[in-house]
Structures are given as C-alpha cells and as structure tokens.
XYZ file of C-alpha atoms in Angstrom:
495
model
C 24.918 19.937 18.833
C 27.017 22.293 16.612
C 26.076 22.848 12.802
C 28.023 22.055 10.130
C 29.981 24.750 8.649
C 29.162 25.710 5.454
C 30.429 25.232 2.030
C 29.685 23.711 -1.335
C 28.930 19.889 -1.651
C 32.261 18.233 -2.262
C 31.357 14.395 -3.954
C 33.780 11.752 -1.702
C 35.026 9.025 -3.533
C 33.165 6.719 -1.347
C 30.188 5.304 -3.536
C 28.109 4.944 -0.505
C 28.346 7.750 1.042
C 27.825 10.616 -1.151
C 27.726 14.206 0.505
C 24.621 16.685 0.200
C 24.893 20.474 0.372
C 24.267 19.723 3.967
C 26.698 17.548 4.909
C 29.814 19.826 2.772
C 31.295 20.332 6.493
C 33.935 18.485 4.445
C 33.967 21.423 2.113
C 36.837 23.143 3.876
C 38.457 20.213 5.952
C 42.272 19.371 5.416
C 41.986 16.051 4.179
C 41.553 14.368 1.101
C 38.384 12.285 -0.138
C 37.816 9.027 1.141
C 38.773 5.778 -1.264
C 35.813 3.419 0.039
C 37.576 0.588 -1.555
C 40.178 0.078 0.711
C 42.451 1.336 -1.943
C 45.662 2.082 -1.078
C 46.743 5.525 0.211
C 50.212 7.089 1.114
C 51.586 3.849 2.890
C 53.244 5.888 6.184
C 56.827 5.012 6.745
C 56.486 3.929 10.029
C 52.877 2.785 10.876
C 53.003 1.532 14.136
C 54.100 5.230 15.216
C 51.300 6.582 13.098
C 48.365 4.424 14.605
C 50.099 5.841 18.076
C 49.714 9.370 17.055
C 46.507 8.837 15.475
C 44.810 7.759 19.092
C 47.291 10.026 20.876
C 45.410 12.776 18.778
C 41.905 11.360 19.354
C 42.515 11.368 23.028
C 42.631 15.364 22.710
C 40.060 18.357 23.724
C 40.616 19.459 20.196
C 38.199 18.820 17.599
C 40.403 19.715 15.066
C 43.307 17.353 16.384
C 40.278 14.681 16.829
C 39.432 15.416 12.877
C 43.251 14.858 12.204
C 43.358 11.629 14.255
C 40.135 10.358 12.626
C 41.788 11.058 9.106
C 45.072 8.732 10.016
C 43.283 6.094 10.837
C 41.113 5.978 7.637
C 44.592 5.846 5.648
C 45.840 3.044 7.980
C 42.879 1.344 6.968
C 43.788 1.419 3.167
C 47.352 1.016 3.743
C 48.401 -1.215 6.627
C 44.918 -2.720 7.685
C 47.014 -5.532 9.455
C 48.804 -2.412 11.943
C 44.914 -1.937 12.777
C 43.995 -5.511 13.267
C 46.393 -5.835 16.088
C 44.942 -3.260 18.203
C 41.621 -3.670 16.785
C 39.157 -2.832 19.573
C 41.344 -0.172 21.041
C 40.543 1.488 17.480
C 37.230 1.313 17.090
C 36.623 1.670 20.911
C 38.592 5.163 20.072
C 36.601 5.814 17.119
C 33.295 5.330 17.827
C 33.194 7.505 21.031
C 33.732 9.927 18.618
C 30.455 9.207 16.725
C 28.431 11.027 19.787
C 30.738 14.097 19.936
C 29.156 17.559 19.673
C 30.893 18.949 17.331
C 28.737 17.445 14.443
C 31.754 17.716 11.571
C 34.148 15.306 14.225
C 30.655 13.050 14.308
C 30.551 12.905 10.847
C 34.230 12.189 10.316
C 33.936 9.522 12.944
C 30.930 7.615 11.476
C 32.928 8.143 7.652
C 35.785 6.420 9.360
C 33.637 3.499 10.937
C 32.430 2.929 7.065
C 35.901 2.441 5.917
C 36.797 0.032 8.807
C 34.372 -2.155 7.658
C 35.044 -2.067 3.851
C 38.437 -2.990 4.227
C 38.456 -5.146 7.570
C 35.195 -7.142 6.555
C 35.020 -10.116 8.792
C 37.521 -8.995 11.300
C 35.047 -6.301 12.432
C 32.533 -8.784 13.690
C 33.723 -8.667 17.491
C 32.869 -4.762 17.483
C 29.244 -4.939 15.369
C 27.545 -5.055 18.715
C 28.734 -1.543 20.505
C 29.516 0.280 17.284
C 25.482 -0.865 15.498
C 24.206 0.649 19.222
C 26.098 3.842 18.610
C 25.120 4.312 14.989
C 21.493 3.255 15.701
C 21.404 6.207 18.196
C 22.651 8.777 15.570
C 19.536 8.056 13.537
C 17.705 9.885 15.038
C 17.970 13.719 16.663
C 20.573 14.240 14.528
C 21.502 16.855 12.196
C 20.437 15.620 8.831
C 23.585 14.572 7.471
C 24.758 12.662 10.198
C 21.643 10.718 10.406
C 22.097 9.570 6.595
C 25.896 9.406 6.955
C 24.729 7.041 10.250
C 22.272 5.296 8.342
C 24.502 4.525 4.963
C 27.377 2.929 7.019
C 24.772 0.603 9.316
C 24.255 -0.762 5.239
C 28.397 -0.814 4.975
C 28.714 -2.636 8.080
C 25.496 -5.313 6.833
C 27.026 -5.979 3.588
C 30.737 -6.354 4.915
C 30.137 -8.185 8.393
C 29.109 -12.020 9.013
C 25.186 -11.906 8.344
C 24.031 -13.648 11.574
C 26.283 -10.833 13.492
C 25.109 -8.076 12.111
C 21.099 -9.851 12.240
C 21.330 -10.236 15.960
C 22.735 -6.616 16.462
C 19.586 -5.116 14.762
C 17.030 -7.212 16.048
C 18.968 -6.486 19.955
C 19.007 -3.236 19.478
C 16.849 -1.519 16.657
C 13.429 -3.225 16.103
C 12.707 -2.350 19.985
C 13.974 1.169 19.664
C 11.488 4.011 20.455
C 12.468 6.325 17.604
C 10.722 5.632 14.517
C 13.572 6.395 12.136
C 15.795 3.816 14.184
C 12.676 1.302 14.006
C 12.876 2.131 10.120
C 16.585 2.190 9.437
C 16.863 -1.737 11.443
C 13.702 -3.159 8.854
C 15.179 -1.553 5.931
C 18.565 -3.792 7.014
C 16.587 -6.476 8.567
C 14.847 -7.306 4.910
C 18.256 -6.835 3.099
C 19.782 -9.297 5.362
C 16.817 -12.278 4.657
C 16.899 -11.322 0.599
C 20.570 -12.172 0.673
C 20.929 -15.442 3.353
C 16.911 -16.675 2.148
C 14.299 -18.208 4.068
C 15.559 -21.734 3.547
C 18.753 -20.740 5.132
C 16.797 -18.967 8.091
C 15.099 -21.938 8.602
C 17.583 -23.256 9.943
C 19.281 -21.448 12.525
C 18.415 -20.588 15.736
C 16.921 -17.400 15.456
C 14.186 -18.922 13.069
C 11.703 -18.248 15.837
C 12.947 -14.753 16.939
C 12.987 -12.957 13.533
C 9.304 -14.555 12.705
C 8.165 -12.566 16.047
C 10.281 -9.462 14.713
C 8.467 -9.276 11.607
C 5.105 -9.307 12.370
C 5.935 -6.966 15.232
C 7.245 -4.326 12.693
C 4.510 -5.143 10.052
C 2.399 -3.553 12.627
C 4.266 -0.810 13.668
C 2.961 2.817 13.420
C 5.181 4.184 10.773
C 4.529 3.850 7.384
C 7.946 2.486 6.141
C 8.445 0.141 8.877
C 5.104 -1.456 8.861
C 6.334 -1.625 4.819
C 9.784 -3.218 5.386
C 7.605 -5.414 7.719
C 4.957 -7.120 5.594
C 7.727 -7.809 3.040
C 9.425 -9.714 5.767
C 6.186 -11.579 6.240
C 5.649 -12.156 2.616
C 9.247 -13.690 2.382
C 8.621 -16.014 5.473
C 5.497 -17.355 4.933
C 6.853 -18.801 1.566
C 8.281 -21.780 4.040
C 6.081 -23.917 5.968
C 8.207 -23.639 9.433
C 8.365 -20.085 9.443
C 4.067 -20.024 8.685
C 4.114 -22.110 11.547
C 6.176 -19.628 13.534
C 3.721 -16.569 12.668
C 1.009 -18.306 13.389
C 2.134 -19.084 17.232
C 3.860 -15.852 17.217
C 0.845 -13.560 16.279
C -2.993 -13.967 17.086
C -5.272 -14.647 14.649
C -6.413 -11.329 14.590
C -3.486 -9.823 13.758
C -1.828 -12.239 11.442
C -5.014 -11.556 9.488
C -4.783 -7.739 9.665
C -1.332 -8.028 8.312
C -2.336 -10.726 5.350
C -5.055 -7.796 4.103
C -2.395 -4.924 4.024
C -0.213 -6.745 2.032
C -3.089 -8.169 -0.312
C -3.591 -4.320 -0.433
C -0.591 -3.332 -1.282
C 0.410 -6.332 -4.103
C -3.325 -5.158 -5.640
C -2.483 -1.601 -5.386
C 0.311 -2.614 -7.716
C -1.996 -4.319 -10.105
C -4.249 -1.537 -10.594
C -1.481 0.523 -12.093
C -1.173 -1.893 -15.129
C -5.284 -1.983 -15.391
C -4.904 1.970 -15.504
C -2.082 1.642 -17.761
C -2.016 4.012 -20.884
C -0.443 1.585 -23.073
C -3.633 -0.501 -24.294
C -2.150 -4.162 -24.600
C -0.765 -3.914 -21.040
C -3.874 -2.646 -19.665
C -6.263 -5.387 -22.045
C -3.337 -7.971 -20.750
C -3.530 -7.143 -16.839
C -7.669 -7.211 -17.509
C -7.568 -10.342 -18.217
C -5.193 -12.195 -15.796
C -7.853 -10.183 -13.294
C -10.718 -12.086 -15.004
C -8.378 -15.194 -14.390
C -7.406 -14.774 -10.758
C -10.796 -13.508 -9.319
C -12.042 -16.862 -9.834
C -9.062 -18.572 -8.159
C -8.915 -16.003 -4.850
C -12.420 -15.245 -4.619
C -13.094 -14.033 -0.867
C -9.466 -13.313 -0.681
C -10.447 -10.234 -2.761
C -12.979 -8.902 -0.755
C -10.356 -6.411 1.208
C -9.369 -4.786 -2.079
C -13.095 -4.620 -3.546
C -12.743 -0.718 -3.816
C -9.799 -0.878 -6.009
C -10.670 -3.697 -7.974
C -13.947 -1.963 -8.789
C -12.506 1.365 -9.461
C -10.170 -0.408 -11.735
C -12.880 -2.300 -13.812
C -15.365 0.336 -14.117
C -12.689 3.245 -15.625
C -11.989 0.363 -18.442
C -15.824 -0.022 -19.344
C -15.545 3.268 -21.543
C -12.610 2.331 -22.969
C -13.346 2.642 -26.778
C -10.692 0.104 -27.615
C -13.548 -3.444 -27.934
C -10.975 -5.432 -27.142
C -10.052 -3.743 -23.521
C -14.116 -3.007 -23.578
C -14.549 -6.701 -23.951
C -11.763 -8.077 -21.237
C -13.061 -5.070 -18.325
C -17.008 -6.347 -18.741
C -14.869 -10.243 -18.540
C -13.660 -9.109 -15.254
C -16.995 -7.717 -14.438
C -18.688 -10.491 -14.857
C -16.015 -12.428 -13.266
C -16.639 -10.614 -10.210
C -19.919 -10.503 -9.796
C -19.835 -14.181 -10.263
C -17.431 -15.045 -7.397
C -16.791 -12.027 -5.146
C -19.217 -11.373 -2.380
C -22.207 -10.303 -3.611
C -23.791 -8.171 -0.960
C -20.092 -5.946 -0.712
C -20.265 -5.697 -4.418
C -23.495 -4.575 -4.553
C -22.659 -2.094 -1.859
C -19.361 -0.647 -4.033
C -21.753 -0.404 -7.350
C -24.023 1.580 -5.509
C -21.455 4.078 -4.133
C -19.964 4.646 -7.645
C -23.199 5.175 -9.168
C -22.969 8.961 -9.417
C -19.485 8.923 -10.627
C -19.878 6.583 -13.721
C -20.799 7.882 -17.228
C -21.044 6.481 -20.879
C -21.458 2.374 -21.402
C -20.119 2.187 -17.682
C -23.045 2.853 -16.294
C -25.399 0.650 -18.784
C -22.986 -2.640 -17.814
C -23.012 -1.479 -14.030
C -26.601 -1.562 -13.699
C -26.883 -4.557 -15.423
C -25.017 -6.367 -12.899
C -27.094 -4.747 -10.056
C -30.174 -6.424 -11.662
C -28.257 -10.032 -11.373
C -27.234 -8.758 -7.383
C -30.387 -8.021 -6.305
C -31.662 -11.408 -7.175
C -29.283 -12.663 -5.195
C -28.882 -10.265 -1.985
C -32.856 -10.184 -1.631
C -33.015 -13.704 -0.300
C -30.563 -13.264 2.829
C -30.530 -9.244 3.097
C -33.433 -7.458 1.897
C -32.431 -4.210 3.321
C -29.378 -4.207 1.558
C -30.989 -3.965 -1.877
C -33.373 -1.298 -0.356
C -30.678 0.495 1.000
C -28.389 0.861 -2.340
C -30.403 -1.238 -5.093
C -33.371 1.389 -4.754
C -31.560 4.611 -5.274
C -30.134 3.421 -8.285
C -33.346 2.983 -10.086
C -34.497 6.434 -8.306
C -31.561 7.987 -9.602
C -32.292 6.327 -13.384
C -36.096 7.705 -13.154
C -35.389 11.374 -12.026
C -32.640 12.015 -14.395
C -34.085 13.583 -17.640
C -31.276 12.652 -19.596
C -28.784 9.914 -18.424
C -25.113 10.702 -18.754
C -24.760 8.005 -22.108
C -25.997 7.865 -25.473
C -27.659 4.408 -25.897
C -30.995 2.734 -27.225
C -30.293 0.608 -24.798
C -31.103 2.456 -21.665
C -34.757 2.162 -21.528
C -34.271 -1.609 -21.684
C -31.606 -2.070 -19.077
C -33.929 0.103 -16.591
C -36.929 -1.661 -17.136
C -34.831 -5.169 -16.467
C -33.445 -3.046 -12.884
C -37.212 -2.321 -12.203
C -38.964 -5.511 -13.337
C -36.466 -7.378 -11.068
C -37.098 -5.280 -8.409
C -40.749 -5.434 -8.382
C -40.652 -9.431 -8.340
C -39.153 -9.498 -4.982
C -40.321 -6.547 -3.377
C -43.838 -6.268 -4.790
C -46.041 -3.682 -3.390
C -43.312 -2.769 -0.933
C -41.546 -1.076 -3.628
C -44.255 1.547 -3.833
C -44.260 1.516 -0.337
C -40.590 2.799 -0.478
C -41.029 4.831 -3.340
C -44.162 6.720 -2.535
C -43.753 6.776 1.648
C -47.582 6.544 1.652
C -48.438 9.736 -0.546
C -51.157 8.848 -2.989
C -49.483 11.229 -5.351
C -45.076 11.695 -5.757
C -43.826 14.082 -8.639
C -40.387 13.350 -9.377
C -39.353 16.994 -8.985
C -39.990 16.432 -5.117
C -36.341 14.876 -5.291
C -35.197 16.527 -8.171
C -35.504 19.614 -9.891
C -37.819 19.482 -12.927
C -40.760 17.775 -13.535
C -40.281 14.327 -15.357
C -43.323 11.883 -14.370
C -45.655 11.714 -11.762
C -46.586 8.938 -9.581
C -50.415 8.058 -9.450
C -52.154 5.621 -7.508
C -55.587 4.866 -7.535
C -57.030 2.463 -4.991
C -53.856 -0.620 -5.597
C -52.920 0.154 -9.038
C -49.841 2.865 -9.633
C -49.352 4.098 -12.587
C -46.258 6.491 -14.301
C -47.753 9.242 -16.052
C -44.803 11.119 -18.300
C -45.400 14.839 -18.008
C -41.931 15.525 -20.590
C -41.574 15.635 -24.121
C -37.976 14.346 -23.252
C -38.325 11.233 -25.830
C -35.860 9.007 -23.267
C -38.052 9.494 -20.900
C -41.311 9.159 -22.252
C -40.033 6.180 -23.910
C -38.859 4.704 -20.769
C -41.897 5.467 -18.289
C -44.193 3.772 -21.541
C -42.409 0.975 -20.858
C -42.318 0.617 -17.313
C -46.162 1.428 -17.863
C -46.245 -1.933 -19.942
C -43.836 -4.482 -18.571
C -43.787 -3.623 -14.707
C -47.517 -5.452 -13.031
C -47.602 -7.789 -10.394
C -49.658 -10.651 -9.505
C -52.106 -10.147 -6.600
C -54.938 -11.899 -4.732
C -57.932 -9.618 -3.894
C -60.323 -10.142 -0.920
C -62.597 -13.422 -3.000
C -59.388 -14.981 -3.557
C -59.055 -14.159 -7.362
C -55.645 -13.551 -8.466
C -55.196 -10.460 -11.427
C -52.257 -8.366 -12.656
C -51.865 -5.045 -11.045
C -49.843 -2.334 -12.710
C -46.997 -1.541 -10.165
C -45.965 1.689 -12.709
C-alpha cells in the first residue's frame, strides 16, 4: 500500500477527525478542509451535472482524478444533500470501493468522505451501514496508521448519526467475530457506546436481547486487553436487569460467568485502592472507612481482590495522621472479621518482610486472632506461614519499629501458638537438635535454644535490651501443661 506523502499536519475542520503528522497527506492536496457539519459549501450551479462528473471522475485510473471526484461529492453533501439522496447507493457504492484503494491518500479521502455522508444524510444512510461498516471494519487493521484511525473515527460518525439497531446489528455481524484484534476492539468500543445511549431497559426489549448478552460475555473474554475491557462493562451494564442476568447465565457456563464477575470485581477494586492511596488525607480516611463498611456487606465476594485490599490497608497503618491510623486498623479488623481467614492469613504472611513501623505491631496482632482460628480446620496452614512470622520476630535483633509494645505483641503470637501446637512447636522449631542458635538462620548470635530432657528453655546470649527483654518473657509466660508417665500433670517451660 503506498505511504502518505509528506507534509506538515494541517487541522480539518471536521471535529472528529483531526489529522496527525501522519496522516498530513492532506498537507499538499487541492482541496479545502472539510466542514463536518454539513455546512454549506459553494452550492454548484448545476448539481445534477456535478454529481455526474464527480462519479465520471471516480470511475478513472487516476488517483488524482479519484481525489478530485471524492472532493465533489463531499461539497454535494453540504450543499445539495437531496441531489445525493436520489442516487444514493450508486454514491456510496462509488465511494466506498475507494476506501480499499492502494493509494493510501485516495483511501483516506474516501473514508473522510464516508464521514461526511453520514453527518449530513443521518438516517438516510441506514440502507448502506451494512457494506460500508464491512469495508471500514477491514481498514482497521493492516493499515497505515492514519487510515486505521481515520477508519476507526468515522465507524463512531456513522454510530452516532445512523438508526441505533442498524448500526448494532452491523457490528455484532461483522466485528465481534473478526480475527483481528483491533477490529474485535474498535466493534466493543462502539458496541458499549451504542447500549450507554439506547439502555438496558430499552435492550430488553428487542429482539436482539439474547444475541448481544452472548456478544458480551464472548468479548469479556477475549484475549486483548481492551476488548475483554469494553466487554465486562457490557456485562456490568446488563446484569443491572433481571432478563438480561437470565440471558448470561444460559449464555455462559458457570465457570466462565464467574471468571468474568472476578475481573470486573478486580477492576471496580483496583479503582478503590487509588482513593485508599490517595495523598489528600480526608479522601483517603473517607474511602477507609466505606472499606470498613462494605467488607462486612460483600464478605467472600472480596476474596479475589484480597491482595489489593491488603496492600491497601497495611500502607495506611503508618499513616501518622490518628484519624486515617484509626479508620485503616477499622478496616483491619473488619477484615479479619469477615474475609476468609485462612487466605488472609496466607496474604499477612507474604507481606511480612515488607512491613515496617506500627504496621507490623497491628499485623501480627491479627495473625495471633488467625491462628486461633485456622488451627482447627488447617493446621498446616499456620505452620506453613504463622511459624515464620514468629521465627522472623525472634532472629531479628532489632525489629524495624520503635515500640514498648513489641515484646508484648510477640509473646501473645507465641503464647497462642504454643496452646495449639504444644510440643510440636519445638518439634518445628528445633527439627530434633537438642541445641538451635538463632544465628543458624540468621547471622548473629541472639539466643540459643536449650532443651534438657522435655523442658526448652531461651537463653539470651545479647545485651540487645529488646531482645533480652523479650526472650525473659517468653522464658516466663510461654509453659505448657503436660502429663508425665504416673499420670501427674505439671507445667513445662516450652521457652
């Protein structure tokens, strides 16, 4: 396909379809700009005999003549639209088999011309939406750049100027199916345009209710980005009516209708998280707590977006504003109370390492509550990411926070620990070694792990005052009750 010739970028008149450095083929054409709203040009003195010459030059080998042609016809259009609406379908017949020519500045001229036709003939072009949507549909894609948006921009004239259910049955015939993604793309974009402006309630309906519920969840799993976008909003908008939930639900399996309900949770959270992160503090401490409010209300619904939602609590939990402090630990709580508790418990674990300051005080409060209430159904869980947090609290010399607190939020992580799991939490601690120095996992000697015959005991070899303080009081607190071999029960020091 030939290139455009160059030039400087020359703005058209056309509101629509404004002209890149790319597409300034019109740069050096003979014509003037475009008036996109059908406003009157140079009325011809005779335009019967100019519509003649116009098609007798469009039936020529020469581009240029072609280019002249194509320029007629667009002042016709302003001028004596009614000259055009008698020989209607010979015009656009003539004019759109100029959309596929070679010469990409004729293409260009050709699609421009199509865009006025439907600006100022509205309604009157709906007999020719069919072959000339095809056409343009095909010149979104391997294209040169500027013909693909010029393509693209006058599919949008030709929605917003046609009858809607015309122009709905075109792209749905002949886009939505297409193999090229940027034709699957350009049809959604003017598929969810046409629903915002008819409504669901409208769609209802009519008779292609059923068809355009299929559509949507087709292309709200389709492999391009933006499609599978324009998609889910479809679905969103349809499954505000009862008939057309219906629809999706015969339309779609299970499965899939439930893939499609998580992306677009996904996506409306995503949304959220922005105003939690927000740097304006009474949007953020407002967004906190309609999270606090909501979590309640969707519960499980949540659990696709726990990542997010737990990213965007935890960054608040430093805030040094108490009143956004206050709301974030709200939402905290919130969650801990009615998300589910083992995937929670899972996502405090893996952002263990990357929280500092009060953050990580509240966090491991809250993984004292889980673990009370994983242990009972899934034991390994709390082994598997309770267990290295409490590691990871014992071999760090100094804790990245400045609190008095620490030592007593530990000891509560530990004591509950050593309820459930008893002697098995030596048994994961110690792997069978009658004697574990921290610095094993570590590097630098904090406390050393002693056992002597059932009773363990933390021995703090630092004058770190944290730590001492800390292992004296795991020393105290931490003992469990156990029967020995005459059936006497005593206390055992687990630490």
């Amino acid at each position: 396909m030939a290139g455009a010739l160059p030039g400087d970028a020359v703005p058209m008149a056309y509101p629509l379809l404004t002209v890149t450095s790319q597409m300034a083929t019109a740069a050096k054409r003979q014509e003037e700009p475009l008036h996109g709203h059908g406003q009157k040009d140079r009325a011809s003195s005779d335009p019967q005999q100019a519509l003649q010459e116009a098609l007798s030059l469009l039936s020529s080998d020469d581009w240029e003549l072609k280019e002249k042609g194509l320029f007629s016809i667009k002042h016709l259009a302003g001028s004596h639209s009614e000259v055009l609406l008698c020989r209607l379908h010979e015009v656009c017949l003539a004019v759109t088999s100029e959309v596929t020519n070679l010469r990409s500045k004729v293409s260009y001229s050709a699609i421009v011309t199509l865009g006025e036709l439907f600006v100022t003939l509205k309604k009157n072009m709906d007999s020719e939406v069919d072959e000339v949507a095809r056409v343009l549909l095909q010149m979104v894609s391997n294209s040169p750049d500027f013909v693909q948006k010029a393509a693209s921009q006058t599919l949008g004239i030709m929605v917003g100027n046609v009858t809607p259910a015309r122009a709905m049955t075109a792209l749905m015939d002949m886009g939505v199916k297409n193999r090229h993604a940027q034709v699957r793309k350009c049809a959604a974009k003017l598929l969810l345009s046409l629903m915002v402006r008819i409504g669901v309630t409208k769609l209802a309906g009519t008779p292609r209710a059923e068809r355009l519920a299929h559509v949507a969840g087709k292309l709200a799993q389709d492999c391009h980005k933006d499609t599978r976008h324009y998609g889910q909003e479809m679905v969103k908008m349809l499954l505000s009516h009862q008939k057309f939930k219906m629809l999706l639900e015969r339309s779609l399996s299970t499965h899939d209708l439930e893939d499609i309900l998580t992306r677009i949770k996904k996506k409306i959270f995503d949304y959220f998280v922005l105003r939690i992160s927000d740097s304006h503090k009474k949007v953020k401490q407002k967004a906190l707590d309609v999270l606090a409010e909501i979590i309640g209300l969707l519960e499980d619904a949540l659990n696709p977006v726990m990542i997010r939602l737990v990213e965007g609590i935890t960054k608040n939990l430093n805030s040094k504003d108490p009143r956004v402090h206050a709301t974030a630990v709200k939402a905290l709580d919130e969650s801990v109370a009615h998300l589910d508790k083992v995937s929670l418990l899972k996502e405090f674990s893996h952002q263990w390492n990357q929280l500092r300051g009060q953050a990580l005080l509240d966090v491991a409060e809250r993984i004292t509550v889980l673990v009370e209430w994983v242990y009972a159904s899934s034991p390994e869980v709390v082994q598997r990411y309770a267990l290295p947090v409490l590691w990871s609290c014992l071999e760090n010399k100094a804790l990245p926070v400045r609190s008095a607190n620490v030592c007593a939020v530990v000891t509560k992580l530990a004591c509950a620990l050593c309820e459930l799991m008893g002697t098995q939490l030596i048994n994961h601690g110690v792997g069978g070694l009658k004697e574990l120095q921290i610095e094993d996992k570590v590097k630098g000697k904090h406390a050393q792990l002693h056992t002597e015959k059932d009773e363990c005991t933390w021995r703090p070899i630092t004058s770190d005052k944290c730590s001492s303080n800390l292992y004296r009081s795991l020393d105290k607190e931490l003992r469990i009750e156990t029967t020995n071999l005459h059936g006497r029960t005593s206390w055992k020091k687990l630490f």
